[in-house]
C-alpha cells in the first residue's frame, strides 16, 4: 500500500481542521482510517496519535453537521 494512502503518526497533520474544505477533510479521514487498519493488522493495536487524530476528525465532522 502506498504511503500516500495512509497518514502515519509521524506525518504532519493540520493544526486547525476547521480551515480544511470538506473534500480535503474526507481525504484526511480516509488516510487516518487506512492507517488505523494497518496498525491493527500489523501491530495488533492502534497508535495513540492515530487514535487522537481519528477522534479529532470525528469531532470536526460532528461540528460541521450541526
Short mmCIF file of C-alpha atoms in Angstrom, two decimals:
data_model
loop_
_atom_site.label_atom_id
_atom_site.label_comp_id
_atom_site.label_asym_id
_atom_site.label_seq_id
_atom_site.Cartn_x
_atom_site.Cartn_y
_atom_site.Cartn_z
CA UNK A 1 0.00 0.00 0.00
CA UNK A 2 1.34 3.40 -0.92
CA UNK A 3 2.30 5.66 1.97
CA UNK A 4 0.22 8.44 0.40
CA UNK A 5 -2.90 6.39 1.07
CA UNK A 6 -2.20 6.48 4.81
CA UNK A 7 -1.05 9.16 7.23
CA UNK A 8 1.37 7.80 9.81
CA UNK A 9 1.63 9.17 13.36
CA UNK A 10 4.85 10.99 12.39
CA UNK A 11 3.41 12.61 9.24
CA UNK A 12 2.34 16.24 9.51
CA UNK A 13 -1.28 16.78 10.47
CA UNK A 14 -3.23 20.04 10.14
CA UNK A 15 -3.45 22.02 13.36
CA UNK A 16 -6.83 23.55 12.50
CA UNK A 17 -9.26 21.18 10.80
CA UNK A 18 -11.84 23.95 10.51
CA UNK A 19 -9.76 25.56 7.76
CA UNK A 20 -9.95 22.48 5.54
CA UNK A 21 -12.52 22.16 2.79
CA UNK A 22 -14.91 19.22 3.09
CA UNK A 23 -13.16 17.26 0.35
CA UNK A 24 -9.72 17.56 1.98
CA UNK A 25 -11.20 16.60 5.35
CA UNK A 26 -12.74 13.48 3.83
CA UNK A 27 -9.42 12.51 2.23
CA UNK A 28 -7.63 13.01 5.53
CA UNK A 29 -10.26 10.90 7.28
CA UNK A 30 -9.74 8.10 4.76
CA UNK A 31 -5.97 8.23 5.29
CA UNK A 32 -6.39 8.02 9.06
CA UNK A 33 -8.82 5.09 8.75
CA UNK A 34 -6.39 3.24 6.48
CA UNK A 35 -3.61 3.88 8.98
CA UNK A 36 -5.76 2.58 11.84
CA UNK A 37 -6.49 -0.59 9.87
CA UNK A 38 -2.80 -1.00 9.04
CA UNK A 39 -1.72 -0.58 12.67
CA UNK A 40 -4.29 -3.05 13.96
CA UNK A 41 -3.33 -5.66 11.37
CA UNK A 42 0.44 -5.25 11.77
CA UNK A 43 0.77 -4.29 15.46
CA UNK A 44 -2.41 -5.68 16.98
CA UNK A 45 -3.45 -2.24 18.25
CA UNK A 46 -3.61 1.37 17.10
CA UNK A 47 -1.06 4.06 17.88
CA UNK A 48 -2.29 6.71 20.36
CA UNK A 49 -1.57 9.55 17.91
CA UNK A 50 -3.62 7.86 15.19
CA UNK A 51 -6.49 7.37 17.64
CA UNK A 52 -6.27 11.03 18.66
CA UNK A 53 -6.36 12.13 15.01
CA UNK A 54 -9.35 9.88 14.38
CA UNK A 55 -11.20 11.46 17.30
CA UNK A 56 -10.32 14.98 16.14
CA UNK A 57 -11.71 14.23 12.69
CA UNK A 58 -14.90 12.76 14.14
CA UNK A 59 -15.42 15.87 16.25
CA UNK A 60 -14.89 18.12 13.23
CA UNK A 61 -17.41 16.15 11.17
CA UNK A 62 -19.93 16.40 14.03
CA UNK A 63 -19.29 20.14 14.27
CA UNK A 64 -19.91 20.58 10.55
CA UNK A 65 -23.14 18.60 10.69
CA UNK A 66 -24.58 20.97 13.31
#
